[in-house]
PDB file of N, CA and C and ligand atoms in Angstrom:
ATOM      1  N   UNK A   1       0.863  -1.193   0.000  1.00  0.00           N
ATOM      2  CA  UNK A   1       0.000   0.000   0.000  1.00  0.00           C
ATOM      3  C   UNK A   1       0.888   1.228   0.000  1.00  0.00           C
ATOM      4  N   UNK A   2       0.965   1.941  -1.083  1.00  0.00           N
ATOM      5  CA  UNK A   2       1.825   3.111  -1.175  1.00  0.00           C
ATOM      6  C   UNK A   2       1.108   4.334  -0.634  1.00  0.00           C
ATOM      7  N   UNK A   3       1.836   5.170   0.075  1.00  0.00           N
ATOM      8  CA  UNK A   3       1.302   6.428   0.582  1.00  0.00           C
ATOM      9  C   UNK A   3       1.985   7.540  -0.189  1.00  0.00           C
ATOM     10  N   UNK A   4       1.193   8.522  -0.637  1.00  0.00           N
ATOM     11  CA  UNK A   4       1.781   9.637  -1.384  1.00  0.00           C
ATOM     12  C   UNK A   4       2.790  10.363  -0.496  1.00  0.00           C
ATOM     13  N   UNK A   5       3.954  10.671  -1.074  1.00  0.00           N
ATOM     14  CA  UNK A   5       5.032  11.263  -0.272  1.00  0.00           C
ATOM     15  C   UNK A   5       4.646  12.628   0.273  1.00  0.00           C
ATOM     16  N   UNK A   6       3.810  13.375  -0.472  1.00  0.00           N
ATOM     17  CA  UNK A   6       3.439  14.723  -0.035  1.00  0.00           C
ATOM     18  C   UNK A   6       2.148  14.741   0.767  1.00  0.00           C
ATOM     19  N   UNK A   7       1.537  13.561   0.990  1.00  0.00           N
ATOM     20  CA  UNK A   7       0.334  13.510   1.818  1.00  0.00           C
ATOM     21  C   UNK A   7       0.736  13.602   3.288  1.00  0.00           C
ATOM     22  N   UNK A   8      -0.248  13.957   4.136  1.00  0.00           N
ATOM     23  CA  UNK A   8       0.046  13.998   5.572  1.00  0.00           C
ATOM     24  C   UNK A   8       0.352  12.587   6.057  1.00  0.00           C
ATOM     25  N   UNK A   9       1.278  12.506   6.979  1.00  0.00           N
ATOM     26  CA  UNK A   9       1.699  11.195   7.464  1.00  0.00           C
ATOM     27  C   UNK A   9       0.564  10.533   8.237  1.00  0.00           C
ATOM     28  N   UNK A  10       0.337   9.239   8.005  1.00  0.00           N
ATOM     29  CA  UNK A  10      -0.749   8.525   8.696  1.00  0.00           C
ATOM     30  C   UNK A  10      -0.522   8.387  10.202  1.00  0.00           C
ATOM     31  N   UNK A  11       0.666   8.692  10.700  1.00  0.00           N
ATOM     32  CA  UNK A  11       0.904   8.558  12.136  1.00  0.00           C
ATOM     33  C   UNK A  11       0.305   9.716  12.917  1.00  0.00           C
ATOM     34  N   UNK A  12      -0.184  10.760  12.191  1.00  0.00           N
ATOM     35  CA  UNK A  12      -0.855  11.861  12.879  1.00  0.00           C
ATOM     36  C   UNK A  12       0.089  12.946  13.360  1.00  0.00           C
ATOM     37  N   UNK A  13       1.325  12.971  12.874  1.00  0.00           N
ATOM     38  CA  UNK A  13       2.287  13.969  13.333  1.00  0.00           C
ATOM     39  C   UNK A  13       1.997  15.336  12.713  1.00  0.00           C
ATOM     40  N   UNK A  14       1.213  15.363  11.619  1.00  0.00           N
ATOM     41  CA  UNK A  14       0.956  16.614  10.922  1.00  0.00           C
ATOM     42  C   UNK A  14       2.025  16.955   9.905  1.00  0.00           C
ATOM     43  N   UNK A  15       3.092  16.160   9.830  1.00  0.00           N
ATOM     44  CA  UNK A  15       4.133  16.389   8.827  1.00  0.00           C
ATOM     45  C   UNK A  15       3.770  15.636   7.559  1.00  0.00           C
ATOM     46  N   UNK A  16       4.458  16.008   6.474  1.00  0.00           N
ATOM     47  CA  UNK A  16       4.305  15.222   5.256  1.00  0.00           C
ATOM     48  C   UNK A  16       4.950  13.849   5.460  1.00  0.00           C
ATOM     49  N   UNK A  17       4.352  12.873   4.785  1.00  0.00           N
ATOM     50  CA  UNK A  17       4.818  11.495   4.969  1.00  0.00           C
ATOM     51  C   UNK A  17       6.300  11.352   4.650  1.00  0.00           C
ATOM     52  N   UNK A  18       6.763  12.060   3.566  1.00  0.00           N
ATOM     53  CA  UNK A  18       8.164  11.892   3.163  1.00  0.00           C
ATOM     54  C   UNK A  18       9.127  12.496   4.189  1.00  0.00           C
ATOM     55  N   UNK A  19       8.593  13.433   5.037  1.00  0.00           N
ATOM     56  CA  UNK A  19       9.442  14.057   6.056  1.00  0.00           C
ATOM     57  C   UNK A  19       9.320  13.324   7.389  1.00  0.00           C
ATOM     58  N   UNK A  20       8.477  12.314   7.445  1.00  0.00           N
ATOM     59  CA  UNK A  20       8.193  11.693   8.740  1.00  0.00           C
ATOM     60  C   UNK A  20       8.485  10.189   8.660  1.00  0.00           C
ATOM     61  N   UNK A  21       7.440   9.377   8.603  1.00  0.00           N
ATOM     62  CA  UNK A  21       7.620   7.933   8.743  1.00  0.00           C
ATOM     63  C   UNK A  21       8.112   7.263   7.466  1.00  0.00           C
ATOM     64  N   UNK A  22       8.131   7.978   6.327  1.00  0.00           N
ATOM     65  CA  UNK A  22       8.608   7.367   5.083  1.00  0.00           C
ATOM     66  C   UNK A  22      10.037   6.892   5.255  1.00  0.00           C
ATOM     67  N   UNK A  23      10.885   7.722   5.864  1.00  0.00           N
ATOM     68  CA  UNK A  23      12.293   7.366   6.054  1.00  0.00           C
ATOM     69  C   UNK A  23      12.393   6.133   6.940  1.00  0.00           C
ATOM     70  N   UNK A  24      11.609   6.141   8.027  1.00  0.00           N
ATOM     71  CA  UNK A  24      11.640   5.018   8.955  1.00  0.00           C
ATOM     72  C   UNK A  24      11.170   3.753   8.252  1.00  0.00           C
ATOM     73  N   UNK A  25      10.034   3.876   7.497  1.00  0.00           N
ATOM     74  CA  UNK A  25       9.481   2.705   6.818  1.00  0.00           C
ATOM     75  C   UNK A  25      10.487   2.110   5.850  1.00  0.00           C
ATOM     76  N   UNK A  26      11.109   2.982   5.013  1.00  0.00           N
ATOM     77  CA  UNK A  26      11.985   2.448   3.980  1.00  0.00           C
ATOM     78  C   UNK A  26      13.244   1.847   4.605  1.00  0.00           C
ATOM     79  N   UNK A  27      13.758   2.490   5.675  1.00  0.00           N
ATOM     80  CA  UNK A  27      14.937   1.923   6.327  1.00  0.00           C
ATOM     81  C   UNK A  27      14.609   0.594   6.991  1.00  0.00           C
ATOM     82  N   UNK A  28      13.419   0.515   7.598  1.00  0.00           N
ATOM     83  CA  UNK A  28      13.035  -0.727   8.268  1.00  0.00           C
ATOM     84  C   UNK A  28      12.915  -1.860   7.261  1.00  0.00           C
ATOM     85  N   UNK A  29      12.331  -1.577   6.082  1.00  0.00           N
ATOM     86  CA  UNK A  29      12.143  -2.659   5.127  1.00  0.00           C
ATOM     87  C   UNK A  29      13.486  -3.100   4.555  1.00  0.00           C
ATOM     88  N   UNK A  30      14.405  -2.151   4.371  1.00  0.00           N
ATOM     89  CA  UNK A  30      15.735  -2.530   3.887  1.00  0.00           C
ATOM     90  C   UNK A  30      16.435  -3.397   4.930  1.00  0.00           C
ATOM     91  N   UNK A  31      16.294  -2.988   6.203  1.00  0.00           N
ATOM     92  CA  UNK A  31      16.927  -3.760   7.267  1.00  0.00           C
ATOM     93  C   UNK A  31      16.367  -5.172   7.326  1.00  0.00           C
ATOM     94  N   UNK A  32      15.047  -5.289   7.219  1.00  0.00           N
ATOM     95  CA  UNK A  32      14.430  -6.619   7.279  1.00  0.00           C
ATOM     96  C   UNK A  32      14.950  -7.484   6.152  1.00  0.00           C
ATOM     97  N   UNK A  33      15.034  -6.886   4.960  1.00  0.00           N
ATOM     98  CA  UNK A  33      15.476  -7.658   3.800  1.00  0.00           C
ATOM     99  C   UNK A  33      16.916  -8.110   3.961  1.00  0.00           C
ATOM    100  N   UNK A  34      17.786  -7.169   4.381  1.00  0.00           N
ATOM    101  CA  UNK A  34      19.208  -7.468   4.397  1.00  0.00           C
ATOM    102  C   UNK A  34      19.599  -8.251   5.646  1.00  0.00           C
ATOM    103  N   UNK A  35      18.830  -8.114   6.720  1.00  0.00           N
ATOM    104  CA  UNK A  35      19.244  -8.692   7.982  1.00  0.00           C
ATOM    105  C   UNK A  35      19.236 -10.203   8.000  1.00  0.00           C
ATOM    106  N   UNK A  36      18.121 -10.805   7.577  1.00  0.00           N
ATOM    107  CA  UNK A  36      17.979 -12.257   7.709  1.00  0.00           C
ATOM    108  C   UNK A  36      19.021 -13.021   6.897  1.00  0.00           C
ATOM    109  N   UNK A  37      19.219 -12.706   5.605  1.00  0.00           N
ATOM    110  CA  UNK A  37      20.257 -13.427   4.859  1.00  0.00           C
ATOM    111  C   UNK A  37      21.636 -13.287   5.484  1.00  0.00           C
ATOM    112  N   UNK A  38      21.950 -12.082   6.018  1.00  0.00           N
ATOM    113  CA  UNK A  38      23.250 -11.897   6.665  1.00  0.00           C
ATOM    114  C   UNK A  38      23.390 -12.841   7.850  1.00  0.00           C
ATOM    115  N   UNK A  39      22.315 -12.944   8.636  1.00  0.00           N
ATOM    116  CA  UNK A  39      22.346 -13.828   9.804  1.00  0.00           C
ATOM    117  C   UNK A  39      22.547 -15.268   9.352  1.00  0.00           C
ATOM    118  N   UNK A  40      21.823 -15.663   8.294  1.00  0.00           N
ATOM    119  CA  UNK A  40      21.924 -17.052   7.822  1.00  0.00           C
ATOM    120  C   UNK A  40      23.334 -17.342   7.324  1.00  0.00           C
ATOM    121  N   UNK A  41      23.919 -16.383   6.568  1.00  0.00           N
ATOM    122  CA  UNK A  41      25.289 -16.583   6.081  1.00  0.00           C
ATOM    123  C   UNK A  41      26.241 -16.723   7.258  1.00  0.00           C
ATOM    124  N   UNK A  42      26.087 -15.834   8.249  1.00  0.00           N
ATOM    125  CA  UNK A  42      26.969 -15.899   9.417  1.00  0.00           C
ATOM    126  C   UNK A  42      26.833 -17.212  10.151  1.00  0.00           C
ATOM    127  N   UNK A  43      25.579 -17.628  10.389  1.00  0.00           N
ATOM    128  CA  UNK A  43      25.355 -18.871  11.130  1.00  0.00           C
ATOM    129  C   UNK A  43      25.900 -20.063  10.355  1.00  0.00           C
ATOM    130  N   UNK A  44      25.694 -20.064   9.029  1.00  0.00           N
ATOM    131  CA  UNK A  44      26.141 -21.227   8.265  1.00  0.00           C
ATOM    132  C   UNK A  44      27.663 -21.268   8.161  1.00  0.00           C
ATOM    133  N   UNK A  45      28.302 -20.080   8.114  1.00  0.00           N
ATOM    134  CA  UNK A  45      29.770 -20.078   8.113  1.00  0.00           C
ATOM    135  C   UNK A  45      30.300 -20.656   9.425  1.00  0.00           C
ATOM    136  N   UNK A  46      29.694 -20.209  10.538  1.00  0.00           N
ATOM    137  CA  UNK A  46      30.114 -20.736  11.844  1.00  0.00           C
ATOM    138  C   UNK A  46      29.835 -22.236  11.914  1.00  0.00           C
ATOM    139  N   UNK A  47      28.640 -22.637  11.429  1.00  0.00           N
ATOM    140  CA  UNK A  47      28.288 -24.052  11.463  1.00  0.00           C
ATOM    141  C   UNK A  47      29.227 -24.866  10.576  1.00  0.00           C
ATOM    142  N   UNK A  48      29.614 -24.281   9.428  1.00  0.00           N
ATOM    143  CA  UNK A  48      30.533 -24.981   8.536  1.00  0.00           C
ATOM    144  C   UNK A  48      31.895 -25.196   9.178  1.00  0.00           C
ATOM    145  N   UNK A  49      32.414 -24.117   9.803  1.00  0.00           N
ATOM    146  CA  UNK A  49      33.712 -24.235  10.487  1.00  0.00           C
ATOM    147  C   UNK A  49      33.595 -25.231  11.640  1.00  0.00           C
ATOM    148  N   UNK A  50      32.458 -25.125  12.374  1.00  0.00           N
ATOM    149  CA  UNK A  50      32.245 -26.051  13.486  1.00  0.00           C
ATOM    150  C   UNK A  50      32.198 -27.494  13.016  1.00  0.00           C
ATOM    151  N   UNK A  51      31.497 -27.722  11.896  1.00  0.00           N
ATOM    152  CA  UNK A  51      31.392 -29.086  11.373  1.00  0.00           C
ATOM    153  C   UNK A  51      32.765 -29.584  10.922  1.00  0.00           C
ATOM    154  N   UNK A  52      33.566 -28.671  10.330  1.00  0.00           N
ATOM    155  CA  UNK A  52      34.907 -29.057   9.895  1.00  0.00           C
ATOM    156  C   UNK A  52      35.759 -29.440  11.100  1.00  0.00           C
ATOM    157  N   UNK A  53      35.703 -28.615  12.159  1.00  0.00           N
ATOM    158  CA  UNK A  53      36.499 -28.901  13.352  1.00  0.00           C
ATOM    159  C   UNK A  53      36.013 -30.189  14.029  1.00  0.00           C
ATOM    160  N   UNK A  54      34.703 -30.422  13.998  1.00  0.00           N
ATOM    161  CA  UNK A  54      34.131 -31.553  14.717  1.00  0.00           C
ATOM    162  C   UNK A  54      34.384 -32.855  13.962  1.00  0.00           C
ATOM    163  N   UNK A  55      34.168 -32.836  12.636  1.00  0.00           N
ATOM    164  CA  UNK A  55      34.292 -34.065  11.856  1.00  0.00           C
ATOM    165  C   UNK A  55      35.666 -34.189  11.213  1.00  0.00           C
ATOM    166  N   UNK A  56      36.460 -33.088  11.251  1.00  0.00           N
ATOM    167  CA  UNK A  56      37.755 -33.050  10.566  1.00  0.00           C
ATOM    168  C   UNK A  56      37.581 -33.341   9.079  1.00  0.00           C
ATOM    169  N   UNK A  57      36.395 -32.962   8.547  1.00  0.00           N
ATOM    170  CA  UNK A  57      36.098 -33.200   7.136  1.00  0.00           C
ATOM    171  C   UNK A  57      35.840 -31.840   6.489  1.00  0.00           C
ATOM    172  N   UNK A  58      36.827 -31.343   5.733  1.00  0.00           N
ATOM    173  CA  UNK A  58      36.728 -30.005   5.161  1.00  0.00           C
ATOM    174  C   UNK A  58      35.545 -29.903   4.216  1.00  0.00           C
ATOM    175  N   UNK A  59      35.279 -30.970   3.452  1.00  0.00           N
ATOM    176  CA  UNK A  59      34.217 -30.906   2.449  1.00  0.00           C
ATOM    177  C   UNK A  59      32.860 -30.676   3.112  1.00  0.00           C
ATOM    178  N   UNK A  60      32.618 -31.356   4.229  1.00  0.00           N
ATOM    179  CA  UNK A  60      31.344 -31.174   4.929  1.00  0.00           C
ATOM    180  C   UNK A  60      31.183 -29.726   5.374  1.00  0.00           C
ATOM    181  N   UNK A  61      32.247 -29.159   5.961  1.00  0.00           N
ATOM    182  CA  UNK A  61      32.179 -27.782   6.418  1.00  0.00           C
ATOM    183  C   UNK A  61      31.913 -26.817   5.278  1.00  0.00           C
ATOM    184  N   UNK A  62      32.627 -27.009   4.151  1.00  0.00           N
ATOM    185  CA  UNK A  62      32.442 -26.115   3.001  1.00  0.00           C
ATOM    186  C   UNK A  62      31.031 -26.255   2.451  1.00  0.00           C
ATOM    187  N   UNK A  63      30.518 -27.485   2.391  1.00  0.00           N
ATOM    188  CA  UNK A  63      29.165 -27.701   1.865  1.00  0.00           C
ATOM    189  C   UNK A  63      28.135 -26.998   2.742  1.00  0.00           C
ATOM    190  N   UNK A  64      28.308 -27.085   4.057  1.00  0.00           N
ATOM    191  CA  UNK A  64      27.358 -26.428   4.956  1.00  0.00           C
ATOM    192  C   UNK A  64      27.411 -24.921   4.762  1.00  0.00           C
ATOM    193  N   UNK A  65      28.624 -24.358   4.662  1.00  0.00           N
ATOM    194  CA  UNK A  65      28.759 -22.910   4.496  1.00  0.00           C
ATOM    195  C   UNK A  65      28.156 -22.462   3.174  1.00  0.00           C
ATOM    196  N   UNK A  66      28.443 -23.212   2.084  1.00  0.00           N
ATOM    197  CA  UNK A  66      27.896 -22.846   0.774  1.00  0.00           C
ATOM    198  C   UNK A  66      26.381 -23.005   0.777  1.00  0.00           C
ATOM    199  N   UNK A  67      25.894 -24.070   1.427  1.00  0.00           N
ATOM    200  CA  UNK A  67      24.445 -24.274   1.510  1.00  0.00           C
ATOM    201  C   UNK A  67      23.756 -23.098   2.184  1.00  0.00           C
ATOM    202  N   UNK A  68      24.352 -22.584   3.256  1.00  0.00           N
ATOM    203  CA  UNK A  68      23.773 -21.431   3.934  1.00  0.00           C
ATOM    204  C   UNK A  68      23.732 -20.213   3.041  1.00  0.00           C
ATOM    205  N   UNK A  69      24.801 -20.007   2.249  1.00  0.00           N
ATOM    206  CA  UNK A  69      24.825 -18.868   1.332  1.00  0.00           C
ATOM    207  C   UNK A  69      23.738 -19.018   0.265  1.00  0.00           C
ATOM    208  N   UNK A  70      23.506 -20.252  -0.205  1.00  0.00           N
ATOM    209  CA  UNK A  70      22.461 -20.483  -1.200  1.00  0.00           C
ATOM    210  C   UNK A  70      21.090 -20.156  -0.618  1.00  0.00           C
ATOM    211  N   UNK A  71      20.857 -20.579   0.641  1.00  0.00           N
ATOM    212  CA  UNK A  71      19.580 -20.282   1.299  1.00  0.00           C
ATOM    213  C   UNK A  71      19.390 -18.777   1.419  1.00  0.00           C
ATOM    214  N   UNK A  72      20.482 -18.069   1.788  1.00  0.00           N
ATOM    215  CA  UNK A  72      20.389 -16.613   1.922  1.00  0.00           C
ATOM    216  C   UNK A  72      20.061 -15.978   0.576  1.00  0.00           C
ATOM    217  N   UNK A  73      20.692 -16.440  -0.497  1.00  0.00           N
ATOM    218  CA  UNK A  73      20.394 -15.913  -1.827  1.00  0.00           C
ATOM    219  C   UNK A  73      18.948 -16.175  -2.204  1.00  0.00           C
ATOM    220  N   UNK A  74      18.449 -17.391  -1.879  1.00  0.00           N
ATOM    221  CA  UNK A  74      17.057 -17.722  -2.183  1.00  0.00           C
ATOM    222  C   UNK A  74      16.118 -16.787  -1.440  1.00  0.00           C
ATOM    223  N   UNK A  75      16.438 -16.489  -0.166  1.00  0.00           N
ATOM    224  CA  UNK A  75      15.581 -15.593   0.618  1.00  0.00           C
ATOM    225  C   UNK A  75      15.592 -14.196   0.013  1.00  0.00           C
ATOM    226  N   UNK A  76      16.775 -13.728  -0.431  1.00  0.00           N
ATOM    227  CA  UNK A  76      16.851 -12.399  -1.035  1.00  0.00           C
ATOM    228  C   UNK A  76      15.967 -12.343  -2.279  1.00  0.00           C
ATOM    229  N   UNK A  77      16.015 -13.395  -3.115  1.00  0.00           N
ATOM    230  CA  UNK A  77      15.220 -13.346  -4.344  1.00  0.00           C
ATOM    231  C   UNK A  77      13.739 -13.514  -4.041  1.00  0.00           C
ATOM    232  N   UNK A  78      13.390 -14.279  -2.967  1.00  0.00           N
ATOM    233  CA  UNK A  78      11.975 -14.470  -2.644  1.00  0.00           C
ATOM    234  C   UNK A  78      11.377 -13.227  -2.003  1.00  0.00           C
ATOM    235  N   UNK A  79      12.186 -12.444  -1.272  1.00  0.00           N
ATOM    236  CA  UNK A  79      11.641 -11.279  -0.590  1.00  0.00           C
ATOM    237  C   UNK A  79      11.571 -10.071  -1.507  1.00  0.00           C
ATOM    238  N   UNK A  80      12.146 -10.149  -2.707  1.00  0.00           N
ATOM    239  CA  UNK A  80      11.922  -9.080  -3.672  1.00  0.00           C
ATOM    240  C   UNK A  80      10.441  -9.065  -4.024  1.00  0.00           C
ATOM    241  N   UNK A  81       9.843  -7.878  -4.173  1.00  0.00           N
ATOM    242  CA  UNK A  81       8.411  -7.834  -4.456  1.00  0.00           C
ATOM    243  C   UNK A  81       8.101  -8.521  -5.773  1.00  0.00           C
ATOM    244  N   UNK A  82       7.153  -9.438  -5.782  1.00  0.00           N
ATOM    245  CA  UNK A  82       6.816 -10.149  -7.016  1.00  0.00           C
ATOM    246  C   UNK A  82       6.152  -9.209  -8.003  1.00  0.00           C
ATOM    247  N   UNK A  83       6.342  -9.427  -9.307  1.00  0.00           N
ATOM    248  CA  UNK A  83       5.702  -8.563 -10.303  1.00  0.00           C
ATOM    249  C   UNK A  83       4.191  -8.706 -10.208  1.00  0.00           C
ATOM    250  N   UNK A  84       3.453  -7.593 -10.330  1.00  0.00           N
ATOM    251  CA  UNK A  84       1.993  -7.666 -10.230  1.00  0.00           C
ATOM    252  C   UNK A  84       1.412  -8.484 -11.366  1.00  0.00           C
ATOM    253  N   UNK A  85       0.485  -9.384 -11.009  1.00  0.00           N
ATOM    254  CA  UNK A  85      -0.145 -10.234 -12.027  1.00  0.00           C
ATOM    255  C   UNK A  85      -1.427  -9.578 -12.515  1.00  0.00           C
ATOM    256  N   UNK A  86      -1.593  -9.534 -13.810  1.00  0.00           N
ATOM    257  CA  UNK A  86      -2.824  -8.977 -14.376  1.00  0.00           C
ATOM    258  C   UNK A  86      -3.852 -10.088 -14.511  1.00  0.00           C
ATOM    259  N   UNK A  87      -5.128  -9.755 -14.229  1.00  0.00           N
ATOM    260  CA  UNK A  87      -6.202 -10.724 -14.392  1.00  0.00           C
ATOM    261  C   UNK A  87      -6.162 -11.820 -13.352  1.00  0.00           C
ATOM    262  N   UNK A  88      -6.649 -12.987 -13.690  1.00  0.00           N
ATOM    263  CA  UNK A  88      -6.634 -14.232 -12.920  1.00  0.00           C
ATOM    264  C   UNK A  88      -6.880 -14.023 -11.433  1.00  0.00           C
ATOM    265  N   UNK A  89      -8.150 -13.798 -11.081  1.00  0.00           N
ATOM    266  CA  UNK A  89      -8.534 -13.762  -9.681  1.00  0.00           C
ATOM    267  C   UNK A  89      -8.258 -12.465  -8.979  1.00  0.00           C
ATOM    268  N   UNK A  90      -7.613 -11.519  -9.631  1.00  0.00           N
ATOM    269  CA  UNK A  90      -7.341 -10.225  -8.992  1.00  0.00           C
ATOM    270  C   UNK A  90      -8.608  -9.363  -9.054  1.00  0.00           C
ATOM    271  N   UNK A  91      -9.193  -8.995  -7.899  1.00  0.00           N
ATOM    272  CA  UNK A  91     -10.453  -8.239  -7.921  1.00  0.00           C
ATOM    273  C   UNK A  91     -10.336  -6.938  -8.676  1.00  0.00           C
ATOM    274  N   UNK A  92      -9.184  -6.269  -8.579  1.00  0.00           N
ATOM    275  CA  UNK A  92      -8.994  -5.007  -9.276  1.00  0.00           C
ATOM    276  C   UNK A  92      -9.064  -5.226 -10.789  1.00  0.00           C
ATOM    277  N   UNK A  93      -8.497  -6.340 -11.260  1.00  0.00           N
ATOM    278  CA  UNK A  93      -8.525  -6.633 -12.682  1.00  0.00           C
ATOM    279  C   UNK A  93      -9.933  -6.977 -13.162  1.00  0.00           C
ATOM    280  N   UNK A  94     -10.744  -7.663 -12.308  1.00  0.00           N
ATOM    281  CA  UNK A  94     -12.066  -8.089 -12.714  1.00  0.00           C
ATOM    282  C   UNK A  94     -13.035  -6.914 -12.810  1.00  0.00           C
ATOM    283  N   UNK A  95     -12.733  -5.808 -12.149  1.00  0.00           N
ATOM    284  CA  UNK A  95     -13.640  -4.661 -12.151  1.00  0.00           C
ATOM    285  C   UNK A  95     -13.414  -3.726 -13.337  1.00  0.00           C
ATOM    286  N   UNK A  96     -12.489  -4.072 -14.218  1.00  0.00           N
ATOM    287  CA  UNK A  96     -12.272  -3.235 -15.396  1.00  0.00           C
ATOM    288  C   UNK A  96     -13.555  -3.120 -16.210  1.00  0.00           C
ATOM    289  N   UNK A  97     -13.847  -1.917 -16.737  1.00  0.00           N
ATOM    290  CA  UNK A  97     -14.985  -1.738 -17.637  1.00  0.00           C
ATOM    291  C   UNK A  97     -16.258  -1.356 -16.898  1.00  0.00           C
ATOM    292  N   UNK A  98     -16.256  -1.294 -15.591  1.00  0.00           N
ATOM    293  CA  UNK A  98     -17.471  -0.941 -14.870  1.00  0.00           C
ATOM    294  C   UNK A  98     -17.535   0.556 -14.652  1.00  0.00           C
TER     295      UNK A  98
HETATM  296 ZN1   ZN B   1       4.793   9.740  10.709  1.00  0.00          ZN
END
């Protein structure tokens, strides 16, 4: 749901949205997007090193670390906003022509 940047902010501060919560909203969404994959990469790197030290098997450790990076990449691509679909069950699309 997009809010016009020059509209009054919905938080009731009386400021324009772009001067108020817009900055907070956009920073929060960037943080959410970037935070989780970073955590997964970090955890999988630690888990990979731990597995290597525990099993003395370098390949297992590398596979775990690479697997974590793949999961993080998948999350980054899944959290990108999907392209809007036209038609097919979308109520906005079905109301065309009225
Ligand atoms: Zn606000």
